[in-house]
Amino acid sequence: MGYNNWTGGWFSWTRQSDEMLRNIEKKILSCLKTVYKRFYVDIGSVVGQSDKIWTISLNDESSKTPLVLLHGMGAGLALWCPNLDALAATRPVYAIDVLGFGRSSRPKFSDDAEKAETQWVESVEEWRREVHLGEIILLGHSLGGYIATAYAMKYPERVRHLILADPWGFTEKPSNVYEKYQVPFWVRAVATAVQPFNPLWAVRAAGPAGKWLVSKTRPDISRKYVKYIKDAETVIPEYIYQCNSQTPSGESAFHTLMHGFGWAKNPMVKRLDKLDPELPITVLYGSRSWVDNTTGQLLCEHRQTSKTYVQVINGAGHHVYLDKPELFNKYVLEACSRADERKPASNTELVPVTNVEQNTDIANS
């Protein structure tokens, strides 16, 4: 398999990435016991000329309010595999590769933070319209939580319940961040040096050694998939590498949004008043997460007459859905039950989507 030559001043080691990504994703999803469908949803010219969102759906014939999952930066829909069976047991579940990531289109987003955020919000809305969903329960992890919140601000009538899993981009960056977190000098120097680069530039710079780099820098993530996926310690790094070895479209948009890796240029704390006070919100945190865990407190303070549920999951880090999947699934299902009890704003009929790839294989336990 060949590699592309120098492109746009940077190496692009694709290794036929889309086909490989499709195959490795299918291998990961083979652990699911629930029948699922995989398909592209054409959302038109939201950012590029003809953007497409790669989607998986489970139990989509259920009449209950659908749960829609938005992953974090550099991830892909297959990483929800420890959660999908449990979450889809009682309702439709849709997980997407957020525009600019995974197998979805990789258009060039705006270099303006506010416009890039709007483009992501509109991509979710156009996807929802094309899949013919009415109200949804919207769950976002990390960057996905930021996008989900921005979406709920713009389209409150579409969201019956907002679930934020260790969300990124809510608090303001402290003026004394290095002193507050006692960051060593060498870390400050490295952070300053790599600031102009996209967060995962090293994975692409490593070329074919990228998956080795992923496996060595975050071996804990791969190990946590061992109980679900055969050969997880090679399969998961390959998946993450393939998700991030292509054009860094979504990653560049994230770089546009961020003010230092841990904070957003336009943090949600400055505009929580734009959230519908009638919208119930559930916030799930890992007790060991690196993300600032004051979002739940901020939401409660700014929405004192609104329903906000905050749950800290002991022993979990930032990848709360993976670190403690049983507890995570339990709390998400409880939030979904609350959504079922809330009076719907509309009853939009589900319409089948064409060009669907359906999996009917039941994996071994």
Coordinates of C-alpha atoms in Angstrom, one line a residue:
M1 CA 0.0 0.0 0.0
G2 CA 1.4 3.3 -1.0
Y3 CA 1.5 6.6 0.7
N4 CA 0.6 10.0 -0.6
N5 CA 3.5 12.4 -1.3
W6 CA 4.0 15.7 0.4
T7 CA 0.6 17.5 0.3
G8 CA -0.1 21.1 1.3
G9 CA 3.2 21.3 3.3
W10 CA 2.4 18.2 5.3
F11 CA 2.6 14.5 5.1
S12 CA -0.7 12.7 4.5
W13 CA -0.2 9.0 5.2
T14 CA -3.6 7.7 4.1
R15 CA -2.9 4.0 3.6
Q16 CA -6.3 3.8 1.8
S17 CA -7.7 5.0 5.1
D18 CA -11.4 5.0 4.3
E19 CA -11.6 1.4 3.3
M20 CA -9.4 0.4 6.2
L21 CA -11.4 2.5 8.6
R22 CA -14.6 0.9 7.3
N23 CA -13.3 -2.6 7.9
I24 CA -11.8 -2.0 11.3
E25 CA -15.0 -0.3 12.4
K26 CA -17.0 -3.3 11.3
K27 CA -14.6 -5.6 13.3
I28 CA -15.2 -3.5 16.5
L29 CA -19.0 -3.4 16.0
S30 CA -19.1 -7.2 15.6
C31 CA -19.2 -7.3 19.4
L32 CA -22.7 -5.9 19.3
K33 CA -25.6 -8.2 20.0
T34 CA -28.2 -5.8 18.7
V35 CA -28.9 -5.6 14.9
Y36 CA -27.6 -2.4 13.5
K37 CA -27.5 -0.4 10.3
R38 CA -24.7 1.7 8.9
F39 CA -25.3 4.4 6.3
Y40 CA -24.3 7.8 5.0
V41 CA -26.7 10.7 5.4
D42 CA -26.3 13.4 2.8
I43 CA -26.7 16.8 4.5
G44 CA -25.9 19.0 1.5
S45 CA -23.6 22.0 1.5
V46 CA -23.5 22.8 5.2
V47 CA -19.7 23.4 5.1
G48 CA -18.4 21.7 1.9
Q49 CA -20.1 21.1 -1.4
S50 CA -21.7 17.8 -0.5
D51 CA -21.2 16.8 3.1
K52 CA -22.1 13.4 4.4
I53 CA -22.5 12.1 7.9
W54 CA -21.6 8.4 8.6
T55 CA -24.2 6.9 10.9
I56 CA -25.1 3.8 12.8
S57 CA -28.7 3.1 14.0
L58 CA -30.0 0.5 16.4
N59 CA -33.6 -0.4 17.3
D60 CA -34.9 2.4 15.0
E61 CA -38.4 0.9 14.8
S62 CA -39.0 1.7 18.4
S63 CA -41.6 4.5 19.0
K64 CA -39.7 6.0 21.9
T65 CA -37.7 9.3 21.7
P66 CA -34.4 8.5 19.9
L67 CA -31.1 8.9 21.7
V68 CA -28.4 10.6 19.5
L69 CA -24.7 10.3 20.5
L70 CA -22.0 12.8 19.6
H71 CA -18.4 11.7 20.3
G72 CA -15.4 13.8 21.3
M73 CA -12.4 15.1 19.5
G74 CA -10.4 12.6 17.5
A75 CA -12.9 9.7 18.2
G76 CA -15.5 7.8 16.1
L77 CA -18.8 6.2 16.6
A78 CA -17.4 2.7 17.1
L79 CA -15.9 3.7 20.4
W80 CA -19.4 3.7 21.9
C81 CA -19.5 -0.1 21.5
P82 CA -19.5 -0.8 25.3
N83 CA -22.7 1.3 25.5
L84 CA -24.8 0.6 22.4
D85 CA -26.5 -2.6 23.3
A86 CA -27.7 -1.4 26.7
L87 CA -28.8 2.0 25.4
A88 CA -30.7 0.5 22.5
A89 CA -32.6 -2.0 24.5
T90 CA -35.5 0.3 25.0
R91 CA -35.3 3.0 22.3
P92 CA -33.8 4.0 19.0
V93 CA -30.1 4.9 19.2
Y94 CA -28.2 6.8 16.6
A95 CA -24.4 7.4 16.7
I96 CA -22.7 9.5 14.2
D97 CA -19.1 10.4 13.1
V98 CA -19.2 14.1 13.8
L99 CA -18.6 16.1 10.6
G100 CA -14.8 16.3 10.1
F101 CA -14.1 13.1 11.9
G102 CA -14.2 9.3 11.3
R103 CA -15.8 8.3 8.0
S104 CA -17.9 11.5 7.7
S105 CA -16.9 14.2 5.2
R106 CA -13.9 16.3 6.0
P107 CA -14.7 19.8 4.7
K108 CA -12.7 23.0 5.5
F109 CA -14.4 24.7 8.4
S110 CA -14.3 28.4 9.0
D111 CA -11.2 29.8 10.8
D112 CA -13.6 31.9 12.9
A113 CA -14.6 30.1 16.2
E114 CA -18.2 31.3 16.2
K115 CA -18.7 30.4 12.6
A116 CA -17.1 26.9 13.0
E117 CA -19.3 26.2 16.0
T118 CA -22.4 27.3 13.9
Q119 CA -21.3 24.9 11.1
W120 CA -21.2 22.0 13.5
V121 CA -24.6 22.9 14.9
E122 CA -26.1 23.1 11.4
S123 CA -24.5 19.8 10.4
V124 CA -26.3 18.1 13.3
E125 CA -29.6 19.8 12.4
E126 CA -29.4 18.9 8.7
W127 CA -28.6 15.4 9.7
R128 CA -31.6 15.2 12.0
R129 CA -33.9 16.6 9.3
E130 CA -32.6 14.1 6.7
V131 CA -33.1 11.2 9.1
H132 CA -36.6 12.5 9.8
L133 CA -36.3 12.6 13.5
G134 CA -38.6 14.8 15.7
E135 CA -37.5 15.5 19.2
I136 CA -34.3 13.8 20.3
I137 CA -32.4 13.0 23.5
L138 CA -29.0 14.5 22.7
L139 CA -25.9 13.1 24.4
G140 CA -22.4 14.6 23.8
H141 CA -19.0 13.6 25.2
S142 CA -16.2 16.1 25.6
L143 CA -16.3 18.2 22.4
G144 CA -19.5 16.5 21.5
G145 CA -21.0 17.9 24.7
Y146 CA -20.0 21.4 23.6
I147 CA -21.6 20.9 20.2
A148 CA -24.7 19.3 21.8
T149 CA -25.1 22.3 24.1
A150 CA -24.7 24.8 21.2
Y151 CA -27.3 22.8 19.3
A152 CA -29.7 22.9 22.2
M153 CA -29.3 26.7 22.4
K154 CA -30.2 27.1 18.7
Y155 CA -32.9 24.4 18.5
P156 CA -34.4 24.0 21.9
E157 CA -37.6 22.6 20.5
R158 CA -35.7 19.6 19.1
V159 CA -34.1 18.5 22.3
R160 CA -36.2 16.7 25.0
H161 CA -33.3 16.1 27.3
L162 CA -29.6 17.1 27.1
I163 CA -27.0 14.7 28.5
L164 CA -23.4 16.0 28.9
A165 CA -20.7 13.4 29.5
D166 CA -17.6 15.1 30.8
P167 CA -18.2 18.1 28.5
W168 CA -15.4 20.3 27.2
G169 CA -15.6 24.1 26.7
F170 CA -17.8 25.3 29.6
T171 CA -15.5 27.2 31.9
E172 CA -13.2 30.1 31.2
K173 CA -9.5 29.6 31.1
P174 CA -8.0 30.9 34.4
S175 CA -5.6 33.8 34.0
N176 CA -3.1 32.0 36.2
V177 CA -3.6 28.5 34.7
Y178 CA 0.1 27.4 35.1
E179 CA 0.2 28.5 38.7
K180 CA -3.2 27.1 39.5
Y181 CA -2.4 23.7 38.2
Q182 CA 1.3 23.8 39.1
V183 CA 2.4 23.0 35.6
P184 CA 6.2 22.3 35.3
F185 CA 8.3 24.7 33.2
W186 CA 9.1 22.1 30.6
V187 CA 5.4 21.4 30.0
R188 CA 4.8 25.1 29.5
A189 CA 7.6 25.3 27.0
V190 CA 6.3 22.3 25.0
A191 CA 2.7 23.7 25.2
T192 CA 3.9 27.0 23.7
A193 CA 5.9 25.3 21.0
V194 CA 3.1 23.1 19.7
Q195 CA 0.3 25.7 20.1
P196 CA 0.2 26.5 16.3
F197 CA -0.3 22.8 15.5
N198 CA -3.5 20.7 15.5
P199 CA -3.8 18.5 18.6
L200 CA -3.1 15.2 16.9
W201 CA -0.4 16.4 14.4
A202 CA 2.1 13.9 15.9
V203 CA -0.1 10.9 14.9
R204 CA 0.0 12.0 11.2
A205 CA 3.7 13.0 11.4
A206 CA 4.5 9.5 12.6
G207 CA 3.1 8.1 9.3
P208 CA 2.7 4.3 9.5
A209 CA 4.0 4.3 13.0
G210 CA 1.0 6.4 14.1
K211 CA -0.9 3.4 15.4
W212 CA 2.1 2.4 17.5
L213 CA 2.3 5.9 18.9
V214 CA -1.4 5.7 19.8
S215 CA -0.9 2.3 21.5
K216 CA 2.1 3.5 23.5
T217 CA 0.7 6.9 24.6
R218 CA -2.7 5.6 25.7
P219 CA -2.5 1.9 26.3
D220 CA -5.2 2.2 29.0
I221 CA -7.9 2.9 26.4
S222 CA -7.2 -0.2 24.4
R223 CA -7.1 -2.4 27.5
K224 CA -10.6 -1.3 28.5
Y225 CA -12.0 -2.7 25.2
V226 CA -10.5 -6.2 25.8
K227 CA -13.7 -7.6 27.3
Y228 CA -15.6 -6.5 24.2
I229 CA -13.3 -6.9 21.3
K230 CA -10.9 -9.7 20.2
D231 CA -7.4 -8.3 19.8
A232 CA -8.5 -4.9 21.2
E233 CA -4.9 -3.9 21.9
T234 CA -4.1 -3.8 18.2
V235 CA -7.6 -3.1 16.8
I236 CA -8.4 0.0 18.9
P237 CA -5.1 1.8 18.2
E238 CA -5.6 1.0 14.5
Y239 CA -9.1 2.5 14.6
I240 CA -8.0 5.6 16.4
Y241 CA -5.1 6.0 14.0
Q242 CA -7.3 5.6 10.9
C243 CA -9.8 8.1 12.3
N244 CA -7.0 10.7 12.6
S245 CA -4.6 9.9 9.7
Q246 CA -6.7 11.6 7.1
T247 CA -7.3 15.4 6.5
P248 CA -7.6 16.9 10.0
S249 CA -10.8 18.7 9.2
G250 CA -12.7 18.4 12.5
E251 CA -9.5 18.6 14.4
S252 CA -8.7 21.9 12.7
A253 CA -12.1 23.2 13.7
F254 CA -11.5 22.2 17.3
H255 CA -8.2 24.0 17.2
T256 CA -10.1 27.1 16.0
L257 CA -12.5 26.8 18.9
M258 CA -9.9 26.2 21.6
H259 CA -8.1 28.7 23.9
G260 CA -5.4 26.3 25.1
F261 CA -6.4 22.6 24.8
G262 CA -8.6 22.6 27.9
W263 CA -10.7 25.7 27.2
A264 CA -12.9 27.3 24.6
K265 CA -12.5 30.8 23.1
N266 CA -16.3 31.2 23.6
P267 CA -17.0 29.2 26.8
M268 CA -20.5 28.1 27.5
V269 CA -20.5 29.7 31.0
K270 CA -20.9 33.1 29.3
R271 CA -24.2 32.1 27.6
L272 CA -26.0 29.6 29.7
D273 CA -28.9 32.0 29.8
K274 CA -29.5 31.0 26.1
L275 CA -30.5 27.5 27.2
D276 CA -34.3 26.9 27.5
P277 CA -35.1 26.9 31.2
E278 CA -37.6 24.1 30.5
L279 CA -34.9 21.9 29.1
P280 CA -33.8 19.1 31.6
I281 CA -30.0 18.5 31.6
T282 CA -28.0 15.6 33.0
V283 CA -24.3 16.0 33.6
L284 CA -22.1 12.9 34.0
Y285 CA -18.5 13.3 35.2
G286 CA -15.6 11.0 35.9
S287 CA -14.1 11.7 39.3
R288 CA -10.6 11.4 37.9
S289 CA -11.2 13.4 34.7
W290 CA -8.8 16.2 33.6
V291 CA -11.8 18.3 32.4
D292 CA -12.9 21.0 34.8
N293 CA -15.8 19.4 36.7
T294 CA -17.6 22.6 37.7
T295 CA -20.0 22.5 34.7
G296 CA -22.8 20.9 36.8
Q297 CA -22.4 23.5 39.5
L298 CA -22.4 26.3 36.9
L299 CA -25.6 25.0 35.3
C300 CA -27.3 24.7 38.7
E301 CA -26.3 28.2 39.7
H302 CA -27.4 29.8 36.3
R303 CA -30.6 27.7 36.0
Q304 CA -31.9 27.6 39.6
T305 CA -35.5 27.0 38.6
S306 CA -34.6 24.4 35.9
K307 CA -34.0 20.7 36.2
T308 CA -30.3 19.8 36.3
Y309 CA -29.1 16.4 37.4
V310 CA -25.4 16.0 38.2
Q311 CA -23.7 12.6 38.7
V312 CA -20.0 12.0 39.5
I313 CA -18.9 8.5 38.6
N314 CA -16.2 7.4 41.0
G315 CA -13.1 5.9 39.5
A316 CA -13.8 7.1 36.0
G317 CA -11.6 9.5 34.0
H318 CA -12.5 11.7 31.0
H319 CA -13.7 8.7 29.0
V320 CA -16.5 8.1 31.4
Y321 CA -18.5 5.9 29.0
L322 CA -15.6 3.5 28.7
D323 CA -14.1 3.6 32.2
K324 CA -17.3 2.7 34.0
P325 CA -19.7 1.6 31.2
E326 CA -22.3 -0.1 33.4
L327 CA -22.7 2.9 35.6
F328 CA -22.6 5.3 32.6
N329 CA -25.3 3.3 30.8
K330 CA -27.4 3.2 34.0
Y331 CA -27.4 7.0 34.4
V332 CA -28.0 7.6 30.7
L333 CA -31.0 5.3 30.8
E334 CA -32.3 7.1 33.9
A335 CA -32.1 10.4 32.0
C336 CA -33.9 8.8 29.0
S337 CA -36.7 7.7 31.4
R338 CA -37.0 11.3 32.6
A339 CA -37.3 12.4 29.0
D340 CA -40.1 9.8 28.4
E341 CA -42.0 11.4 31.2
R342 CA -41.7 14.9 29.7
K343 CA -44.5 16.0 27.5
P344 CA -43.3 15.9 23.8
A345 CA -43.3 19.1 21.8
S346 CA -44.2 17.3 18.6
N347 CA -44.7 13.8 17.2
T348 CA -42.7 13.6 14.0
E349 CA -43.0 10.3 12.2
L350 CA -39.8 8.3 11.6
V351 CA -39.2 7.8 7.9
P352 CA -36.8 5.0 6.7
V353 CA -33.4 6.1 5.3
T354 CA -32.2 4.6 2.0
N355 CA -28.8 3.3 1.2
V356 CA -28.5 1.4 4.4
E357 CA -25.9 -1.3 5.2
Q358 CA -27.5 -3.6 7.8
N359 CA -25.7 -6.1 10.0
T360 CA -27.6 -9.1 11.1
D361 CA -24.7 -11.1 12.6
I362 CA -25.1 -11.8 16.3
A363 CA -21.7 -11.8 17.9
N364 CA -20.6 -14.4 20.3
S365 CA -20.8 -13.4 24.0

